[in-house]
XYZ file of C-alpha atoms in Angstrom:
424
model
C 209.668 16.906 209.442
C 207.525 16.587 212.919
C 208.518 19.706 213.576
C 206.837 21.135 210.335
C 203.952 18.477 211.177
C 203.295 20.115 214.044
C 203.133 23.682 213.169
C 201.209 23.049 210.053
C 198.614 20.752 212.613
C 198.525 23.631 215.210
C 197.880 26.480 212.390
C 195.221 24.095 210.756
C 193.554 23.458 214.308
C 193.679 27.451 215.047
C 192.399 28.483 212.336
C 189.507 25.873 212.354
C 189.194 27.344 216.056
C 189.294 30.776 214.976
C 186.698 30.472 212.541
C 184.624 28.291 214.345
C 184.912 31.208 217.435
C 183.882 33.891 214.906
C 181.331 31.464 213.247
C 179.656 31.229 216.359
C 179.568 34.566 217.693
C 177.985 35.375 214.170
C 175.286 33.192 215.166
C 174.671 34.438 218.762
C 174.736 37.635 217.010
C 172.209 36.718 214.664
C 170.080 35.061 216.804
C 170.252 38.165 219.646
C 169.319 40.243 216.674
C 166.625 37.627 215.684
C 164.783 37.964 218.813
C 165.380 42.110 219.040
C 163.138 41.812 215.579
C 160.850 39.373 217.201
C 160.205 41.571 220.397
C 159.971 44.461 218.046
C 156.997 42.426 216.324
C 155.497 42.361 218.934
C 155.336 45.498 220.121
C 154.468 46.488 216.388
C 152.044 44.062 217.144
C 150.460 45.342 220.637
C 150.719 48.524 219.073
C 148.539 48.038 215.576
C 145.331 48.923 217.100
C 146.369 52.418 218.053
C 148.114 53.072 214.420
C 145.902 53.337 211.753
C 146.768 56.057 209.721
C 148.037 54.579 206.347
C 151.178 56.967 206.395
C 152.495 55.527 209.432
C 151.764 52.047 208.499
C 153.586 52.027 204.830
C 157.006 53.609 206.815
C 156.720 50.883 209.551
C 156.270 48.662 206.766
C 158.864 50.025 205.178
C 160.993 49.700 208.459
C 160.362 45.883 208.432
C 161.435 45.181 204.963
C 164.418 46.873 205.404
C 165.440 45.228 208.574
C 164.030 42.155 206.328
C 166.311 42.758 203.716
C 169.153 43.530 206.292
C 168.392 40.159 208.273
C 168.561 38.285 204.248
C 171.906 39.991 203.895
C 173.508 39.116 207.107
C 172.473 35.540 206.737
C 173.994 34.881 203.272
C 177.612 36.487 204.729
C 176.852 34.392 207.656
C 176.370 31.368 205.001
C 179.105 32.369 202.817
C 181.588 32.110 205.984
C 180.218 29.136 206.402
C 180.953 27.921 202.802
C 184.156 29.431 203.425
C 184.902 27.157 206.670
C 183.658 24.387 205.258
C 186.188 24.950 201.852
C 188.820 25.253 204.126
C 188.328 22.534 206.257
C 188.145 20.120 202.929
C 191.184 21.505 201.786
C 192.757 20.988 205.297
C 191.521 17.498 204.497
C 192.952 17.234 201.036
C 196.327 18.644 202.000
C 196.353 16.364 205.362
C 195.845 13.386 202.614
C 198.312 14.608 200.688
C 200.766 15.072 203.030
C 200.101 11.736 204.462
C 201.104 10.054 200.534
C 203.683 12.435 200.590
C 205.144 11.108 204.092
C 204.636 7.558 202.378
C 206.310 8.543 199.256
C 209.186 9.905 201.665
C 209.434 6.725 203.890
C 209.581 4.483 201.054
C 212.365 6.592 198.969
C 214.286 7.175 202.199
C 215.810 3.716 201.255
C 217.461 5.529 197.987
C 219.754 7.633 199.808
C 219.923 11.298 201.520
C 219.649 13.029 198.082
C 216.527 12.380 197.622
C 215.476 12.968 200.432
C 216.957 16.490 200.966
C 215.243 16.676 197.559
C 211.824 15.896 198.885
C 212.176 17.860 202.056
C 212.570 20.997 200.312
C 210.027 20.083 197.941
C 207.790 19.472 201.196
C 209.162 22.694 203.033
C 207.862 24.954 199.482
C 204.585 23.301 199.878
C 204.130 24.052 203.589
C 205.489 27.618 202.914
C 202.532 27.629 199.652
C 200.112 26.167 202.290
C 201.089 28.381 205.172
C 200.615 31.486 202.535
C 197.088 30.473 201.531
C 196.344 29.849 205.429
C 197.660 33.039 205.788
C 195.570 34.610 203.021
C 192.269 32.702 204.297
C 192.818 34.193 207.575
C 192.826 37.724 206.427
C 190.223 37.458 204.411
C 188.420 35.564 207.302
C 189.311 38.695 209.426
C 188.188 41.292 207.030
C 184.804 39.682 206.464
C 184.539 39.273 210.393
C 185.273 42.517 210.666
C 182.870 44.011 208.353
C 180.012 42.130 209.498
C 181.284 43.384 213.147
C 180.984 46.861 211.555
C 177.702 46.061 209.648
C 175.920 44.929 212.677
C 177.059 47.684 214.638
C 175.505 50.089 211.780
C 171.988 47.809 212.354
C 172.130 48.243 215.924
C 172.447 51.803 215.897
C 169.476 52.117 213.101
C 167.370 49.715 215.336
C 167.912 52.275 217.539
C 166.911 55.083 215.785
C 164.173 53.422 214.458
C 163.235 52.922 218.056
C 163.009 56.582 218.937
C 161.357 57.379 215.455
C 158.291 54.478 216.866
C 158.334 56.383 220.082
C 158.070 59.489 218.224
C 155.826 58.352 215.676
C 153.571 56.518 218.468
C 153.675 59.970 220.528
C 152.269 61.500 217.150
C 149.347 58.918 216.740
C 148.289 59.588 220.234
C 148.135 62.943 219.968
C 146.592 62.612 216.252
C 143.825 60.427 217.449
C 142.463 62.522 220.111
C 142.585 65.109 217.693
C 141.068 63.116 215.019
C 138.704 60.186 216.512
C 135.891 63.143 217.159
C 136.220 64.405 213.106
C 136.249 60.584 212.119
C 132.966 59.683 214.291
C 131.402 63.007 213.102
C 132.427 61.232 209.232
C 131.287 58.237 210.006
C 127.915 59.043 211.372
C 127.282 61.225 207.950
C 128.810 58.595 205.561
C 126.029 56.107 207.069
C 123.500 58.411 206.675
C 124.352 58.765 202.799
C 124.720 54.999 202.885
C 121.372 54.833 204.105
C 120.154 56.801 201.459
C 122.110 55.563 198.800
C 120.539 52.031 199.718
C 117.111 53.510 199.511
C 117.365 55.478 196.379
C 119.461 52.073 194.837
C 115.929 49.811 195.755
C 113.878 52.463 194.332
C 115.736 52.500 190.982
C 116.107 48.504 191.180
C 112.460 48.565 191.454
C 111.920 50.979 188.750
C 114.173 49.461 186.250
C 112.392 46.087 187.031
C 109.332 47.039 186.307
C 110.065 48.831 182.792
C 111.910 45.435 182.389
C 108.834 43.318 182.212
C 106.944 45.893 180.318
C 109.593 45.571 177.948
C 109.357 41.519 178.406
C 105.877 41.330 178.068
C 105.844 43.682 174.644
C 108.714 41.818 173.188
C 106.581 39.000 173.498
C 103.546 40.182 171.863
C 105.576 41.593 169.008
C 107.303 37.630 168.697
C 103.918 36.278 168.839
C 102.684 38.640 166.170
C 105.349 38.480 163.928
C 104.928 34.637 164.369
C 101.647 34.769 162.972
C 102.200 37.141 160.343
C 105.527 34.797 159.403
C 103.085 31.941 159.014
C 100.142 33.484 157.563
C 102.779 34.682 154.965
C 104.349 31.302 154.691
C 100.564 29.792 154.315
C 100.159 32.239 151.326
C 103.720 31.611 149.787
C 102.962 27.736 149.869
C 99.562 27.998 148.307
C 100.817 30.799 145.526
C 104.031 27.576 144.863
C 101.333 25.143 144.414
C 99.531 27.286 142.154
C 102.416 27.762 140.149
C 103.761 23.937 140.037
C 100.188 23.332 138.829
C 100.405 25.715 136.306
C 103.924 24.945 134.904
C 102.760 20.881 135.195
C 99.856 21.877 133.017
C 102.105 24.020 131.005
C 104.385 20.859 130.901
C 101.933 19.035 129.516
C 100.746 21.166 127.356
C 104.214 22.173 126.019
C 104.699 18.102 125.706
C 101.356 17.947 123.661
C 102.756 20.196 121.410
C 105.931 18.614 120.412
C 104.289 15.963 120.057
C 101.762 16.771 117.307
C 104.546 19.051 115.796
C 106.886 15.945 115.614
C 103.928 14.103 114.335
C 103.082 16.789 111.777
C 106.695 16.921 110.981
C 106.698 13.356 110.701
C 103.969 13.545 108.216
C 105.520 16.714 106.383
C 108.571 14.069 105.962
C 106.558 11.065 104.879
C 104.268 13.337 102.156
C 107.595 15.026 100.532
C 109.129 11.690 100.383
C 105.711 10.602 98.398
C 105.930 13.797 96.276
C 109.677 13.122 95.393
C 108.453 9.587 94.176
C 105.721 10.877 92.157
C 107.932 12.995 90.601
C 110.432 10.640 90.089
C 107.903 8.462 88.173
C 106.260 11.162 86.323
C 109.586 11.806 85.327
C 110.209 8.499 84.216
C 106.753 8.304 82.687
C 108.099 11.140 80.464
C 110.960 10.185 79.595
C 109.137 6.732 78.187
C 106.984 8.870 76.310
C 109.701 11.208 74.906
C 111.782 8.008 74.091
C 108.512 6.272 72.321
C 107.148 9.347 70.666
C 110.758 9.759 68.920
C 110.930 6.234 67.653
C 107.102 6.896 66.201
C 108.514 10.108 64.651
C 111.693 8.231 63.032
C 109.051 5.792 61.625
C 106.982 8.389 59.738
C 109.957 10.416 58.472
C 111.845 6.808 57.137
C 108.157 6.539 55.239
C 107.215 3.309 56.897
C 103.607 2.069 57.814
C 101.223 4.376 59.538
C 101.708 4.056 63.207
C 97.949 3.221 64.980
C 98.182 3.109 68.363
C 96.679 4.891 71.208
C 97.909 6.823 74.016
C 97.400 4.186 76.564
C 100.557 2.435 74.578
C 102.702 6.093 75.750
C 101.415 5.359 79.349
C 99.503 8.620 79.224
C 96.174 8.578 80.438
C 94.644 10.763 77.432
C 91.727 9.698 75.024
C 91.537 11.441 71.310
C 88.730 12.159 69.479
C 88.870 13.315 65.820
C 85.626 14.881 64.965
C 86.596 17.020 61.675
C 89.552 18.220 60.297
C 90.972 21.889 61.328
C 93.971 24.261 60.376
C 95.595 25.321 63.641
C 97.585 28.692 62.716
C 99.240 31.595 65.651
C 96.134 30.807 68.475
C 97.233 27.351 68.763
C 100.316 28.488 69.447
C 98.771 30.940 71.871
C 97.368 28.841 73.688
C 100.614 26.261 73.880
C 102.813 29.057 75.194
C 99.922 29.365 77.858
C 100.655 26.224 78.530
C 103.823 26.714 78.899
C 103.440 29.936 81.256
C 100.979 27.449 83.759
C 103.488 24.719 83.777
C 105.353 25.756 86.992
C 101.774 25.960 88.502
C 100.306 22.795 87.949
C 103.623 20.703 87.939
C 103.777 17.576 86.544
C 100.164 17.232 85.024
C 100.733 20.326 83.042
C 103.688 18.931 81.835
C 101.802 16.202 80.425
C 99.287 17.972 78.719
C 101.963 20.606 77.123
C 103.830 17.257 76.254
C 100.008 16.435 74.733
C 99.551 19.561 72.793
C 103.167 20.170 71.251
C 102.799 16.409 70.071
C 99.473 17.359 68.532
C 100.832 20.467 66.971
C 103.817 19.447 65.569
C 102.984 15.792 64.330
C 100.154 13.514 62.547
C 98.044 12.986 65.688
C 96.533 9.366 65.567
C 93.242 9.191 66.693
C 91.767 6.852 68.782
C 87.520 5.852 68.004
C 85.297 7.006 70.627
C 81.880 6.392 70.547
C 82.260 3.857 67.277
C 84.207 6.081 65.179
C 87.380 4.875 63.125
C 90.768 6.972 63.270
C 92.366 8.601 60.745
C 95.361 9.952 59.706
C 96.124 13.933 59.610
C 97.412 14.524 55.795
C 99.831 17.928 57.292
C 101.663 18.763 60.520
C 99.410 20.811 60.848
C 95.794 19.345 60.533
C 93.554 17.851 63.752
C 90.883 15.603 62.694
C 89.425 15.473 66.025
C 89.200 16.738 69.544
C 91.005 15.949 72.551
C 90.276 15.612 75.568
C 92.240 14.700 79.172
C 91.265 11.365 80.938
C 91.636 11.828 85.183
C 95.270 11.404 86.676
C 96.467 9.689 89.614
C 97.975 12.694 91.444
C 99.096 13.057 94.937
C 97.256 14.734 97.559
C 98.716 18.322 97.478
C 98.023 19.031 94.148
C 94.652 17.139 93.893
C 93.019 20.772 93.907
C 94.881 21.282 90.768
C 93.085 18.556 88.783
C 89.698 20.326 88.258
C 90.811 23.753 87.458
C 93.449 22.032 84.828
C 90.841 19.720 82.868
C 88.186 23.325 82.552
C 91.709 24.723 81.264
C 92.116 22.201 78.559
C 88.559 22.032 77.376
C 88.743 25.780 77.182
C 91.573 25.438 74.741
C 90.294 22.559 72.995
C 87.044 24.734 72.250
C 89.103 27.702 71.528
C 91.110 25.407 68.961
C 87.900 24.125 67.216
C 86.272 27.826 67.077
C 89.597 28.914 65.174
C 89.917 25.785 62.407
């Protein structure tokens, strides 16, 4: 078991060493490479001034990212190794641990015989020979990536120095370019500044040009704001005194419009109050009537039962007609002319006409009883058809509307009444 201690201690501690050894020579690698780039700077540096054509400048810049790129790529291997060591060297640490437990393990079962202890010293010799493998395994792949970053930074070397002899080349070029060139360039150069020059003259000249039309243009706009302000309010004057012209107007045509409803609601008013008069006229005259009609049949009944002359007078009817008898007269087809003219006006003259038809068919048809006028005593018709006097119409109380009516109706009836006495 110290035997096997050993040997796995002494490959742990080589290949710590080994990488370690290659670790470092990585890194003085590196950094010799590191300071080729930064002497090459320089010289890149130094040497700017005489390289200014673009072409040569994008492939030297070109150069430099690659070797860039190259330096980025070398330094993650060189990290990854690192990673690598450090991986190993924990599970060096890990397996160190474990074989210390395991030696603790051992020296506490060594107390339950040889068994199993042979037991656990082959279980220990598998694991070294598993360990030993992966050392084994971590070694060569320690020693291939060794070797290819050997091989890789031989391959940069030699294209450092080609890219060396391509500068040389490139800087033999620009030498030879510029004293070619430099006389073209300054002939260039003097001509562009001469256009320049003119350029800048010919660029003030249309500055000044365009600044001028600008405040012509300036100073018109403003006149034509101005104007159009004035015009705006001169308009705006005239559409403000044309509104108040017309809110006059429709306030006086308000008023006037308010005027007028209110004498046609006061006319209608009226119109309402008059036809309610008319319909109570009527309904009285139609009352009237029918008093008459109901009195003048009771008078009739009287004089056909034989009974006692009836004297009376209209007033006792409640018509408003006096009757004179003056002679006695035989009334034949002209009386009843002139009732069927009656009877033909009766629509016009309304209800007085249909008093005085009422008047004339009594006087026709029945003994008319005579009231004296003027002294004289009444007497009694001996026939139907006998009138011992004339009659005439006293004045009715009519409405207004057919006050005109009055006049034309009493001429009527004294035109009859003459016709009537010419005839007997």
């Amino acid at each position: 078991m110290t035997d096997v201690l050993g040997k796995l201690t002494n490959v742990d501690l080589e290949l710590k060493a080994t990488a370690r050894q290659k670790l470092r020579e990585a890194t003085d690698d590196a950094m010799r490479l590191r300071e080729q780039v930064k002497q090459k700077d320089l010289l890149l540096v130094d040497n700017h001034n005489l390289h200014s054509s673009k072409e040569l400048r994008a492939e030297l810049e070109a150069d430099k990212v690659q070797f860039k790129q190259k330096q980025v790529d070398w330094m993650d291997q060189i990290a990854s190794l690192q990673l690598a060591l450090q991986q190993s060297e924990e599970t060096f640490q890990k397996r160190e641990k474990e074989w210390h437990l395991e030696q603790a393990k051992q020296v506490a079962l060594q107390s339950h015989g040889d068994t199993h202890t042979q037991h656990t010293t082959a279980a220990l010799q598998a694991k070294l020979a598993e360990k030993t493998a992966e050392a084994a395994t971590l070694q060569e792949t320690l020693d291939g990536c060794t070797q290819r970053a050997a091989h890789a930074l031989d391959q940069e070397q030699l294209k450092v120095h080609r890219l060396q002899g391509e500068k040389d080349s490139l800087s033999a070029k620009l030498t030879t370019a510029q004293e070619l060139v430099v006389p073209y360039l300054e002939d260039d150069l003097v001509k562009l500044t001469d256009e320049r020059t003119n350029d800048k003259q010919s660029f003030e000249k249309s500055q000044a040009h365009l600044q001028a039309q600008l405040d012509e243009t300036l100073a018109a706009s403003f006149n034509a704001r101005r104007s159009l302000a004035d015009e705006h309010k001169k308009v705006a004057d005239k559409l403000t005194k044309s509104l108040v012209k017309a809110e006059r107007k429709r306030d006086a045509y308000k008023e006037k419009c308010l005027q007028v409803h209110e004498r046609y609601k006061a006319a209608a008013m009226a119109k309402e109050a008059a036809a309610v008069q008319l319909q109570q006229l009527k309904d009285q005259h139609h009352i009237e009537i029918q008093q008459f009609l109901t009195q003048w049949s009771h008078a009739e009944d009287s004089r056909l039962s034989g009974s006692m002359p009836v004297l009376c007078s209209f007033e006792e009817f409640n018509v408003p007609v006096s009757v004179c008898f003056s002679r006695r007269m035989q009334l034949d087809c002209k009386t009843v002319t002139a009732v069927s003219l009656l009877d033909a006006h009766q629509d016009s003259y309304g209800s007085f006409m249909s008093a005085l038809r009422v008047a004339v068919a009594l006087a026709v048809t029945t003994p008319v009883l005579s009231t004296v006028i003027g002294g004289s005593e009444p007497t009694r018709c001996t026939s139907c058809w006998q009138l011992t006097h004339c009659t005439a119409l006293n004045g009715l109380s009519l409405p207004d509307p057919i006050v005109g009516y009055t006049r034309y109706a009493q001429y009527f009836c004294h035109n009859i009444i003459a016709f009537l006495l010419h005839t007997s």
